[in-house]
């Protein structure tokens, strides 16, 4: 496949995984937790590197899951002891991120790991870091990892669809029906962490947040069905990835930045033009009723 | 007859204030009990503590002579309407189906027979025409009927309802009370947090008068007296003087 093809595939895989996960994130009113985890996974990655001294996919995934769960547990722990939810998120994620930054600066040295890379990602280099897959041939490592994560995300959503639906909509009823609300929450947060770390190497922390929140927020404006919202959100993620790449090529600018910009563009179009909840539709509807 | 619910020396706090103190009562099967008391008396907290949605400080609750965990499938709960996000992307039929999620089990999707059950429950509440309607586009009364339909599909032996008649229209109030009466006739037990003292005598055969602890509990006729109302509400209920004069 061509250089452009690999970049589009990588970014589309990010768009799909993040789009699916993002729907559940915003319906659970946890958009800011995505921001938090996208930063604290840095600590998980650095710690995994310090323990194993190698930057391999599986170590990073495990480190990220631990960091993501630690963030979730700490935020909840402070909140239960009287700290406001948002304040708790702010305190925990900046502190853990800072520890990660300090560790990179003092312990890691020249490894392929730095703060700028973490925040912005380097999707341009992805097509060159290839690995051999039987029957398929040379495939970029990021594509392999992102495909595996997308598969896990899709299986998990299909397997726990009704559990996550009910624990998002009515946790009290879910608990009274015997559904393990807390366990389902941590399984979900693990999934957020895995998705984030896989996407993060390719596109950086900022774009992970854009891809997690914005396509889902746009999809929310188009439909009243959860299943359709999931499909639309994934689709918007992929469109943003492709559109963003061509904007970047046209303006000769940052690829991940342009993709994040494209998610914003899709959101604005939805916000104005969606037939269900768009501004224009809301403005037209009362006039149609009165005429 | 063995009580369906036994509460012993139950205490609980909410944001560091003790709201329930040494609450104690038994509920007999086939009864319909209203829980009444002033604001802050701990009515909703009592339901949440009984259903282990809120931690207790001390005390003991048993269902059908067994534990809560072993009785979950026999218990139905209707939370306050305001406790969920009605903008959630789902329709009325889906919300009713959620009442069956516990029975459907892990890794399985609702079957056609489950959907038929849910639709039948919606019809029973006069809501069949609204099955596909997004839940934010229902009126408050219709939303409450959807919640009731969801409780019906659970087919429980013991139901807890938290203010099901708050802010609903007259037709919904009638539909809900008719449904609860049918449940009672089938031998089911119903407990309702209720705020309208004027209808207690018409609607419920038992009353639990609560103000952080049980002030009075028993058959409505003998228990819902002027003295007990004053003891429960204290001086906060001047207008009741006119009614009970």
Short mmCIF file of C-alpha atoms in Angstrom, two decimals:
data_model
loop_
_atom_site.label_atom_id
_atom_site.label_comp_id
_atom_site.label_asym_id
_atom_site.label_seq_id
_atom_site.Cartn_x
_atom_site.Cartn_y
_atom_site.Cartn_z
CA UNK A 1 0.00 0.00 0.00
CA UNK A 2 1.13 3.57 -0.62
CA UNK A 3 2.41 5.93 2.05
CA UNK A 4 -0.84 7.93 1.93
CA UNK A 5 -2.89 4.72 2.10
CA UNK A 6 -1.20 3.61 5.34
CA UNK A 7 -1.72 7.01 6.97
CA UNK A 8 -5.40 7.08 5.98
CA UNK A 9 -5.86 3.52 7.25
CA UNK A 10 -4.12 4.28 10.56
CA UNK A 11 -6.17 7.41 11.16
CA UNK A 12 -9.41 5.68 10.12
CA UNK A 13 -8.76 2.89 12.63
CA UNK A 14 -8.28 5.56 15.31
CA UNK A 15 -11.50 7.26 14.16
CA UNK A 16 -13.50 4.03 14.38
CA UNK A 17 -12.27 2.88 17.82
CA UNK A 18 -12.49 6.35 19.33
CA UNK A 19 -15.87 6.99 17.69
CA UNK A 20 -17.41 3.87 19.25
CA UNK A 21 -15.90 4.39 22.71
CA UNK A 22 -16.70 8.11 22.62
CA UNK A 23 -20.46 7.48 22.38
CA UNK A 24 -20.48 5.63 25.69
CA UNK A 25 -18.13 8.21 27.23
CA UNK A 26 -20.40 11.16 26.53
CA UNK A 27 -23.59 9.28 27.43
CA UNK A 28 -21.97 8.41 30.77
CA UNK A 29 -21.10 12.12 31.15
CA UNK A 30 -17.43 11.31 31.32
CA UNK A 31 -16.03 13.39 28.46
CA UNK A 32 -13.47 14.98 30.74
CA UNK A 33 -12.28 11.56 31.92
CA UNK A 34 -11.13 10.99 28.33
CA UNK A 35 -8.99 14.10 28.55
CA UNK A 36 -7.59 12.89 31.87
CA UNK A 37 -6.78 9.37 30.69
CA UNK A 38 -5.29 10.56 27.42
CA UNK A 39 -2.66 12.34 29.53
CA UNK A 40 -2.13 9.89 32.38
CA UNK A 41 -1.41 6.99 30.00
CA UNK A 42 1.92 8.77 29.54
CA UNK A 43 2.84 7.75 33.08
CA UNK A 44 1.82 4.17 32.29
CA UNK A 45 3.94 4.10 29.14
CA UNK A 46 7.01 5.60 30.85
CA UNK A 47 6.71 3.24 33.80
CA UNK A 48 6.32 0.25 31.48
CA UNK A 49 9.44 1.42 29.61
CA UNK A 50 11.45 1.86 32.84
CA UNK A 51 10.48 -1.62 34.04
CA UNK A 52 11.05 -3.50 30.76
CA UNK A 53 13.49 -1.12 28.99
CA UNK A 54 11.71 -1.61 25.69
CA UNK A 55 9.02 0.26 23.78
CA UNK A 56 6.86 -2.64 22.70
CA UNK A 57 3.14 -2.55 22.06
CA UNK A 58 2.01 -5.06 24.64
CA UNK A 59 4.00 -3.51 27.52
CA UNK A 60 2.64 -0.09 26.65
CA UNK A 61 -0.93 -1.44 26.59
CA UNK A 62 -0.58 -3.03 30.02
CA UNK A 63 1.06 0.12 31.44
CA UNK A 64 -1.72 2.25 29.97
CA UNK A 65 -4.52 0.08 31.37
CA UNK A 66 -2.96 0.31 34.84
CA UNK A 67 -2.54 4.08 34.52
CA UNK A 68 -6.10 4.50 33.22
CA UNK A 69 -7.58 2.44 36.04
CA UNK A 70 -5.41 4.27 38.60
CA UNK A 71 -6.79 7.57 37.26
CA UNK A 72 -10.38 6.28 37.49
CA UNK A 73 -9.92 4.92 41.01
CA UNK A 74 -8.16 8.05 42.30
CA UNK A 75 -10.75 10.44 40.79
CA UNK A 76 -13.53 8.42 42.40
CA UNK A 77 -11.64 8.15 45.70
CA UNK A 78 -11.20 11.93 46.06
CA UNK A 79 -14.76 12.56 44.89
CA UNK A 80 -16.20 10.24 47.55
CA UNK A 81 -14.24 12.16 50.18
CA UNK A 82 -15.80 15.52 49.36
CA UNK A 83 -13.73 16.84 46.39
CA UNK A 84 -15.87 18.00 43.47
CA UNK A 85 -15.84 15.64 40.48
CA UNK A 86 -14.27 18.11 38.01
CA UNK A 87 -11.73 19.32 40.55
CA UNK A 88 -10.85 15.74 41.35
CA UNK A 89 -10.25 14.98 37.65
CA UNK A 90 -8.11 18.12 37.31
CA UNK A 91 -5.95 17.33 40.32
CA UNK A 92 -5.41 13.65 39.52
CA UNK A 93 -4.61 13.91 35.83
CA UNK A 94 -2.25 16.88 36.01
CA UNK A 95 -0.36 15.25 38.90
CA UNK A 96 0.01 11.88 37.21
CA UNK A 97 0.90 13.51 33.88
CA UNK A 98 3.53 15.65 35.64
CA UNK A 99 5.10 12.56 37.20
CA UNK A 100 5.27 11.07 33.70
CA UNK A 101 6.92 14.22 32.31
CA UNK A 102 9.49 14.30 35.13
CA UNK A 103 10.30 10.62 34.61
CA UNK A 104 10.81 11.13 30.87
CA UNK A 105 13.11 14.09 31.47
CA UNK A 106 15.21 12.48 34.20
CA UNK A 107 15.13 8.73 33.58
CA UNK A 108 14.48 8.01 29.94
CA UNK A 109 17.07 10.10 28.13
CA UNK A 110 17.25 9.50 24.41
CA UNK A 111 14.62 6.83 23.95
CA UNK A 112 11.97 7.36 21.32
CA UNK A 113 9.70 9.05 23.85
CA UNK A 114 9.29 12.75 24.45
CA UNK A 115 6.60 15.15 25.57
CA UNK A 116 5.97 16.84 22.23
CA UNK A 117 5.58 13.45 20.54
CA UNK A 118 3.14 12.46 23.26
CA UNK A 119 0.90 15.46 22.83
CA UNK A 120 0.94 15.80 19.04
CA UNK A 121 1.82 12.29 17.90
CA UNK A 122 3.79 11.63 14.72
CA UNK A 123 1.51 9.97 12.23
CA UNK A 124 3.95 10.88 9.42
CA UNK A 125 6.46 8.27 10.65
CA UNK A 126 3.96 5.44 11.04
CA UNK A 127 4.24 3.94 7.52
CA UNK A 128 8.00 3.41 8.02
CA UNK A 129 7.88 1.37 11.24
CA UNK A 130 6.80 -1.90 9.66
CA UNK A 131 6.58 -5.45 10.89
CA UNK A 132 6.04 -8.70 9.01
CA UNK A 133 2.64 -10.38 9.24
CA UNK A 134 2.24 -13.86 7.70
CA UNK A 135 0.13 -13.95 4.51
CA UNK A 136 -0.29 -10.17 4.51
CA UNK A 137 3.28 -8.94 4.29
CA UNK A 138 4.87 -5.76 5.62
CA UNK A 139 2.40 -3.79 7.76
CA UNK A 140 3.08 -0.76 9.97
CA UNK A 141 3.18 -1.73 13.67
CA UNK A 142 0.61 0.94 14.53
CA UNK A 143 -1.86 -0.55 12.05
CA UNK A 144 -1.47 -3.99 13.65
CA UNK A 145 -2.00 -2.60 17.15
CA UNK A 146 -4.92 -0.37 16.16
CA UNK A 147 -6.64 -3.23 14.31
CA UNK A 148 -6.31 -5.46 17.36
CA UNK A 149 -7.71 -2.72 19.60
CA UNK A 150 -10.61 -2.03 17.23
CA UNK A 151 -11.44 -5.74 17.29
CA UNK A 152 -11.39 -5.77 21.11
CA UNK A 153 -13.54 -2.62 21.25
CA UNK A 154 -16.13 -4.05 18.85
CA UNK A 155 -16.31 -7.41 20.62
CA UNK A 156 -16.64 -5.70 24.01
CA UNK A 157 -19.40 -3.35 22.81
CA UNK A 158 -21.32 -6.23 21.22
CA UNK A 159 -20.86 -8.41 24.32
CA UNK A 160 -21.75 -5.76 26.91
CA UNK A 161 -24.13 -3.62 24.82
CA UNK A 162 -27.14 -3.99 27.09
CA UNK A 163 -25.11 -3.81 30.31
CA UNK A 164 -23.44 -0.54 29.27
CA UNK A 165 -26.72 0.82 27.95
CA UNK A 166 -28.55 0.25 31.22
CA UNK A 167 -25.68 1.29 33.51
CA UNK A 168 -25.37 4.52 31.49
CA UNK A 169 -29.09 5.29 31.48
CA UNK A 170 -30.22 4.10 34.90
CA UNK A 171 -27.48 2.76 37.20
CA UNK A 172 -29.90 2.37 40.13
CA UNK A 173 -32.17 0.05 38.14
CA UNK A 174 -29.13 -1.81 36.78
CA UNK A 175 -27.90 -2.47 40.32
CA UNK A 176 -31.35 -3.59 41.44
CA UNK A 177 -31.44 -6.07 38.53
CA UNK A 178 -28.16 -7.60 39.71
CA UNK A 179 -25.94 -6.10 36.98
CA UNK A 180 -22.45 -5.38 38.42
CA UNK A 181 -22.40 -1.61 37.84
CA UNK A 182 -18.95 -0.98 39.32
CA UNK A 183 -17.30 -3.88 37.47
CA UNK A 184 -18.84 -2.75 34.17
CA UNK A 185 -17.52 0.75 34.85
CA UNK A 186 -13.96 -0.49 35.29
CA UNK A 187 -14.15 -2.77 32.27
CA UNK A 188 -15.26 0.26 30.27
CA UNK A 189 -12.48 2.47 31.65
CA UNK A 190 -9.94 -0.25 30.75
CA UNK A 191 -11.26 -0.12 27.22
CA UNK A 192 -10.93 3.67 27.17
CA UNK A 193 -7.31 3.30 28.33
CA UNK A 194 -6.45 0.69 25.70
CA UNK A 195 -8.02 2.72 22.92
CA UNK A 196 -6.29 5.86 24.08
CA UNK A 197 -2.81 4.36 24.25
CA UNK A 198 -3.12 2.65 20.88
CA UNK A 199 -4.36 5.84 19.23
CA UNK A 200 -1.95 8.02 21.15
CA UNK A 201 1.25 6.71 19.57
CA UNK A 202 -0.19 7.51 16.17
CA UNK A 203 -1.96 10.78 16.69
CA UNK A 204 -1.03 12.13 20.13
CA UNK A 205 -3.03 12.96 23.23
CA UNK A 206 -4.78 16.05 21.87
CA UNK A 207 -6.22 14.31 18.84
CA UNK A 208 -7.27 11.31 20.90
CA UNK A 209 -9.51 13.64 22.89
CA UNK A 210 -10.85 15.22 19.68
CA UNK A 211 -11.58 11.79 18.19
CA UNK A 212 -13.16 10.46 21.39
CA UNK A 213 -15.50 13.35 22.08
CA UNK A 214 -16.31 15.33 18.93
CA UNK A 215 -17.62 12.67 16.49
CA UNK A 216 -19.77 11.20 19.28
CA UNK A 217 -21.10 14.64 20.24
CA UNK A 218 -21.94 15.24 16.56
CA UNK A 219 -23.63 11.83 16.19
CA UNK A 220 -25.76 12.58 19.27
CA UNK A 221 -27.33 15.45 17.29
CA UNK A 222 -28.43 13.23 14.39
CA UNK A 223 -30.28 10.33 16.01
CA UNK A 224 -32.36 9.13 18.93
CA UNK A 225 -31.15 5.51 18.72
CA UNK A 226 -28.05 4.29 20.51
CA UNK A 227 -27.14 1.74 17.81
CA UNK A 228 -27.33 4.35 15.04
CA UNK A 229 -25.41 6.82 17.17
CA UNK A 230 -22.55 4.29 17.47
CA UNK A 231 -22.43 3.72 13.70
CA UNK A 232 -22.60 7.45 12.90
CA UNK A 233 -19.91 8.28 15.45
CA UNK A 234 -17.51 5.73 13.95
CA UNK A 235 -18.34 7.01 10.48
CA UNK A 236 -17.72 10.64 11.48
CA UNK A 237 -14.37 9.55 12.95
CA UNK A 238 -13.32 7.99 9.63
CA UNK A 239 -14.55 10.98 7.59
CA UNK A 240 -12.62 13.33 9.89
CA UNK A 241 -9.46 11.27 9.44
CA UNK A 242 -9.67 11.32 5.63
CA UNK A 243 -10.83 14.92 5.36
CA UNK A 244 -8.15 16.01 7.85
CA UNK A 245 -5.39 14.33 5.86
CA UNK A 246 -6.33 16.17 2.68
CA UNK A 247 -6.68 19.47 4.50
CA UNK A 248 -3.15 18.92 5.86
CA UNK A 249 -1.81 18.03 2.40
CA UNK A 250 -3.51 21.07 0.88
CA UNK A 251 -2.30 23.55 3.53
CA UNK A 252 0.99 21.69 4.13
CA UNK A 253 0.42 21.57 7.87
CA UNK A 254 0.21 19.14 10.83
CA UNK A 255 -1.76 15.98 9.94
CA UNK A 256 -3.12 15.20 13.40
CA UNK A 257 -3.95 18.88 13.94
CA UNK A 258 -5.93 18.96 10.69
CA UNK A 259 -7.78 15.77 11.62
CA UNK A 260 -8.79 17.27 14.97
CA UNK A 261 -9.90 20.38 13.05
CA UNK A 262 -11.99 18.18 10.73
CA UNK A 263 -13.84 16.65 13.72
CA UNK A 264 -14.71 20.21 14.78
CA UNK A 265 -15.93 20.98 11.28
CA UNK A 266 -18.23 17.93 11.27
CA UNK A 267 -19.54 18.92 14.67
CA UNK A 268 -20.34 22.47 13.49
CA UNK A 269 -22.16 21.15 10.41
CA UNK A 270 -24.19 18.81 12.65
CA UNK A 271 -24.86 21.52 15.20
CA UNK A 272 -26.26 23.84 12.54
CA UNK A 273 -27.78 21.44 10.02
CA UNK A 274 -28.93 18.27 11.80
CA UNK A 275 -32.61 17.68 11.01
CA UNK A 276 -33.28 16.42 14.55
CA UNK A 277 -31.44 18.70 16.94
CA UNK A 278 -29.74 21.26 14.69
CA UNK A 279 -30.08 25.01 15.19
CA UNK A 280 -31.75 25.54 11.80
CA UNK A 281 -34.27 22.74 12.32
CA UNK A 282 -35.17 24.13 15.76
CA UNK A 283 -35.64 27.55 14.21
CA UNK A 284 -37.79 26.32 11.32
CA UNK A 285 -39.98 23.88 13.29
CA UNK A 286 -42.03 26.38 15.35
CA UNK A 287 -42.71 28.41 12.19
CA UNK A 288 -43.97 25.34 10.37
CA UNK A 289 -46.31 24.58 13.24
CA UNK A 290 -47.74 28.08 13.26
CA UNK A 291 -48.28 28.26 9.49
CA UNK B 1 -47.70 -15.45 57.51
CA UNK B 2 -44.01 -14.77 56.88
CA UNK B 3 -43.31 -11.09 56.13
CA UNK B 4 -41.98 -10.29 52.62
CA UNK B 5 -39.77 -7.59 54.09
CA UNK B 6 -38.26 -7.29 57.54
CA UNK B 7 -36.31 -4.21 58.57
CA UNK B 8 -34.48 -4.31 61.92
CA UNK B 9 -32.76 -1.42 63.75
CA UNK B 10 -31.78 0.23 60.46
CA UNK B 11 -29.73 3.43 60.58
CA UNK B 12 -28.16 5.41 57.75
CA UNK B 13 -26.65 8.81 57.08
CA UNK B 14 -26.63 11.07 54.04
CA UNK B 15 -23.81 13.60 53.63
CA UNK B 16 -22.81 13.20 57.28
CA UNK B 17 -26.36 13.81 58.62
CA UNK B 18 -28.05 10.85 60.16
CA UNK B 19 -31.34 10.55 58.26
CA UNK B 20 -32.54 7.15 59.42
CA UNK B 21 -32.40 6.13 63.04
CA UNK B 22 -33.35 2.70 64.30
CA UNK B 23 -36.01 2.07 61.65
CA UNK B 24 -37.95 -1.10 62.29
CA UNK B 25 -40.97 -2.68 60.56
CA UNK B 26 -42.38 -5.78 58.83
CA UNK B 27 -44.36 -5.82 55.59
CA UNK B 28 -46.99 -8.50 55.08
CA UNK B 29 -47.52 -10.05 51.66
CA UNK B 30 -50.30 -8.69 49.46
CA UNK B 31 -50.38 -5.28 51.13
CA UNK B 32 -50.12 -1.86 49.56
CA UNK B 33 -48.21 0.51 51.82
CA UNK B 34 -47.61 4.23 51.41
CA UNK B 35 -44.51 5.72 53.00
CA UNK B 36 -45.29 9.27 54.10
CA UNK B 37 -43.39 11.90 56.02
CA UNK B 38 -42.11 15.48 55.74
CA UNK B 39 -39.29 16.55 53.41
CA UNK B 40 -35.98 15.21 54.69
CA UNK B 41 -37.71 12.44 56.65
CA UNK B 42 -35.58 9.88 54.79
CA UNK B 43 -38.28 8.28 52.61
CA UNK B 44 -36.21 7.91 49.44
CA UNK B 45 -33.10 7.08 51.45
CA UNK B 46 -35.03 4.31 53.18
CA UNK B 47 -35.81 2.69 49.80
CA UNK B 48 -32.22 3.09 48.63
CA UNK B 49 -30.80 1.58 51.82
CA UNK B 50 -33.23 -1.33 51.67
CA UNK B 51 -32.15 -1.98 48.04
CA UNK B 52 -28.45 -1.57 48.94
CA UNK B 53 -28.09 1.44 46.63
CA UNK B 54 -27.02 3.53 49.62
CA UNK B 55 -24.86 2.21 52.49
CA UNK B 56 -26.37 1.62 55.91
CA UNK B 57 -24.65 2.40 59.20
CA UNK B 58 -26.18 -0.52 61.05
CA UNK B 59 -29.19 -2.80 61.08
CA UNK B 60 -30.58 -5.64 59.10
CA UNK B 61 -32.91 -6.08 56.11
CA UNK B 62 -34.29 -9.39 54.90
CA UNK B 63 -36.56 -10.30 51.99
CA UNK B 64 -38.78 -13.38 51.98
CA UNK B 65 -36.73 -14.64 54.93
CA UNK B 66 -33.56 -14.45 52.84
CA UNK B 67 -30.90 -11.95 51.76
CA UNK B 68 -31.24 -9.17 49.20
CA UNK B 69 -28.80 -10.82 46.79
CA UNK B 70 -30.80 -14.05 46.73
CA UNK B 71 -34.08 -12.17 46.24
CA UNK B 72 -33.12 -9.66 43.53
CA UNK B 73 -35.18 -11.33 40.81
CA UNK B 74 -38.29 -11.07 42.99
CA UNK B 75 -37.92 -7.32 43.63
CA UNK B 76 -38.94 -4.49 41.32
CA UNK B 77 -37.82 -0.86 41.75
CA UNK B 78 -39.15 2.31 40.15
CA UNK B 79 -36.75 5.20 40.86
CA UNK B 80 -37.81 8.84 40.85
CA UNK B 81 -38.43 10.07 37.33
CA UNK B 82 -35.83 12.81 37.77
CA UNK B 83 -33.06 10.29 38.51
CA UNK B 84 -32.34 9.50 34.84
CA UNK B 85 -31.34 11.47 31.74
CA UNK B 86 -34.42 11.59 29.50
CA UNK B 87 -32.31 12.86 26.59
CA UNK B 88 -30.63 9.45 26.40
CA UNK B 89 -30.88 8.12 22.81
CA UNK B 90 -33.48 5.42 23.31
CA UNK B 91 -37.22 4.89 22.87
CA UNK B 92 -40.04 3.86 25.20
CA UNK B 93 -39.97 0.17 24.20
CA UNK B 94 -36.21 -0.03 24.88
CA UNK B 95 -36.63 1.44 28.35
CA UNK B 96 -39.27 -1.17 29.16
CA UNK B 97 -37.02 -3.92 27.77
CA UNK B 98 -34.35 -2.85 30.27
CA UNK B 99 -36.56 -4.33 32.98
CA UNK B 100 -35.76 -7.75 31.47
CA UNK B 101 -31.97 -7.27 31.17
CA UNK B 102 -31.35 -9.12 34.44
CA UNK B 103 -33.30 -12.18 33.23
CA UNK B 104 -31.87 -12.19 29.70
CA UNK B 105 -28.38 -12.87 31.04
CA UNK B 106 -24.83 -12.19 29.88
CA UNK B 107 -23.84 -11.98 26.21
CA UNK B 108 -27.42 -12.38 25.02
CA UNK B 109 -29.65 -9.94 23.19
CA UNK B 110 -33.37 -9.42 23.81
CA UNK B 111 -35.46 -11.97 21.86
CA UNK B 112 -38.71 -11.42 20.01
CA UNK B 113 -40.64 -12.84 22.98
CA UNK B 114 -38.95 -10.26 25.27
CA UNK B 115 -40.07 -7.46 22.95
CA UNK B 116 -43.62 -8.83 22.95
CA UNK B 117 -43.60 -8.84 26.76
CA UNK B 118 -42.39 -5.24 26.81
CA UNK B 119 -45.04 -4.17 24.30
CA UNK B 120 -47.75 -5.89 26.34
CA UNK B 121 -46.64 -3.98 29.44
CA UNK B 122 -46.71 -0.70 27.50
CA UNK B 123 -50.25 -1.52 26.29
CA UNK B 124 -51.31 -2.21 29.86
CA UNK B 125 -50.22 1.34 30.73
CA UNK B 126 -52.03 2.74 27.66
CA UNK B 127 -48.71 3.53 25.99
CA UNK B 128 -48.61 1.07 23.04
CA UNK B 129 -48.83 3.89 20.49
CA UNK B 130 -45.70 5.50 21.93
CA UNK B 131 -43.39 2.44 21.77
CA UNK B 132 -41.13 3.99 19.12
CA UNK B 133 -41.20 7.49 20.59
CA UNK B 134 -37.90 8.95 21.81
CA UNK B 135 -38.22 9.25 25.58
CA UNK B 136 -37.54 13.01 25.75
CA UNK B 137 -40.61 13.56 23.56
CA UNK B 138 -42.95 12.04 26.14
CA UNK B 139 -44.79 14.10 28.73
CA UNK B 140 -43.90 13.67 32.41
CA UNK B 141 -46.93 11.46 32.93
CA UNK B 142 -46.07 9.31 29.92
CA UNK B 143 -42.48 8.92 31.14
CA UNK B 144 -43.80 7.72 34.49
CA UNK B 145 -46.05 5.20 32.72
CA UNK B 146 -43.03 3.88 30.82
CA UNK B 147 -41.29 3.40 34.17
CA UNK B 148 -44.32 1.53 35.48
CA UNK B 149 -44.41 -0.67 32.38
CA UNK B 150 -40.73 -1.47 32.98
CA UNK B 151 -41.55 -2.54 36.53
CA UNK B 152 -44.43 -4.70 35.24
CA UNK B 153 -42.22 -6.72 32.86
CA UNK B 154 -39.96 -7.58 35.79
CA UNK B 155 -42.92 -9.58 37.12
CA UNK B 156 -41.69 -9.13 40.70
CA UNK B 157 -43.32 -10.17 43.97
CA UNK B 158 -42.36 -7.01 45.82
CA UNK B 159 -42.34 -3.54 44.28
CA UNK B 160 -40.78 -0.31 45.54
CA UNK B 161 -41.88 2.93 43.87
CA UNK B 162 -40.31 6.31 44.66
CA UNK B 163 -42.91 9.10 44.23
CA UNK B 164 -44.57 7.64 41.11
CA UNK B 165 -47.43 10.16 41.35
CA UNK B 166 -45.27 13.28 41.67
CA UNK B 167 -46.07 15.81 38.95
CA UNK B 168 -48.19 13.51 36.76
CA UNK B 169 -51.55 14.27 35.15
CA UNK B 170 -54.83 12.90 36.49
CA UNK B 171 -55.15 10.24 33.77
CA UNK B 172 -51.66 8.90 34.56
CA UNK B 173 -52.39 8.89 38.28
CA UNK B 174 -55.48 6.78 37.62
CA UNK B 175 -53.60 4.43 35.26
CA UNK B 176 -50.82 3.92 37.81
CA UNK B 177 -53.17 3.31 40.72
CA UNK B 178 -55.26 0.85 38.66
CA UNK B 179 -52.10 -1.05 37.78
CA UNK B 180 -50.96 -1.18 41.40
CA UNK B 181 -54.38 -2.45 42.45
CA UNK B 182 -54.17 -5.26 39.88
CA UNK B 183 -50.75 -6.20 41.27
CA UNK B 184 -52.20 -6.30 44.77
CA UNK B 185 -55.10 -8.47 43.64
CA UNK B 186 -52.54 -10.91 42.23
CA UNK B 187 -51.00 -11.13 45.70
CA UNK B 188 -48.00 -8.91 45.00
CA UNK B 189 -46.73 -6.49 47.63
CA UNK B 190 -46.32 -2.80 46.86
CA UNK B 191 -44.50 -0.02 48.76
CA UNK B 192 -44.87 3.54 47.52
CA UNK B 193 -43.17 6.74 48.67
CA UNK B 194 -46.10 9.12 48.58
CA UNK B 195 -46.44 12.86 49.12
CA UNK B 196 -50.14 13.58 48.82
CA UNK B 197 -51.74 13.05 52.24
CA UNK B 198 -55.23 13.64 50.83
CA UNK B 199 -55.17 10.40 48.84
CA UNK B 200 -53.50 8.07 51.36
CA UNK B 201 -56.81 6.71 52.68
CA UNK B 202 -58.26 6.13 49.20
CA UNK B 203 -55.20 4.50 47.65
CA UNK B 204 -53.38 2.45 50.30
CA UNK B 205 -54.43 -0.17 52.82
CA UNK B 206 -51.31 0.36 54.96
CA UNK B 207 -49.29 3.40 55.88
CA UNK B 208 -45.73 3.77 57.18
CA UNK B 209 -45.31 7.19 58.77
CA UNK B 210 -41.66 8.13 58.79
CA UNK B 211 -39.66 10.96 60.24
CA UNK B 212 -36.11 9.62 60.51
CA UNK B 213 -37.63 6.76 62.44
CA UNK B 214 -40.95 4.98 62.22
CA UNK B 215 -43.57 7.17 63.93
CA UNK B 216 -46.48 4.85 63.18
CA UNK B 217 -47.11 1.84 60.97
CA UNK B 218 -50.21 -0.26 60.35
CA UNK B 219 -53.56 -0.46 58.58
CA UNK B 220 -54.45 2.95 57.17
CA UNK B 221 -57.81 3.11 58.96
CA UNK B 222 -56.34 2.77 62.44
CA UNK B 223 -52.95 4.37 61.83
CA UNK B 224 -53.56 7.41 59.63
CA UNK B 225 -55.03 9.50 62.45
CA UNK B 226 -54.81 13.18 63.20
CA UNK B 227 -52.55 12.50 66.21
CA UNK B 228 -50.11 10.41 64.17
CA UNK B 229 -50.02 12.99 61.36
CA UNK B 230 -49.13 15.71 63.87
CA UNK B 231 -46.52 13.45 65.46
CA UNK B 232 -44.97 12.79 62.05
CA UNK B 233 -45.05 16.27 60.61
CA UNK B 234 -44.83 18.32 63.82
CA UNK B 235 -45.75 21.95 63.33
CA UNK B 236 -44.86 21.90 59.64
CA UNK B 237 -48.34 21.05 58.49
CA UNK B 238 -50.72 23.80 59.48
CA UNK B 239 -53.06 23.32 56.51
CA UNK B 240 -53.84 19.79 57.57
CA UNK B 241 -55.84 21.30 60.45
CA UNK B 242 -58.53 22.39 58.02
CA UNK B 243 -58.86 18.98 56.44
CA UNK B 244 -58.91 16.98 59.63
CA UNK B 245 -60.46 19.83 61.66
#
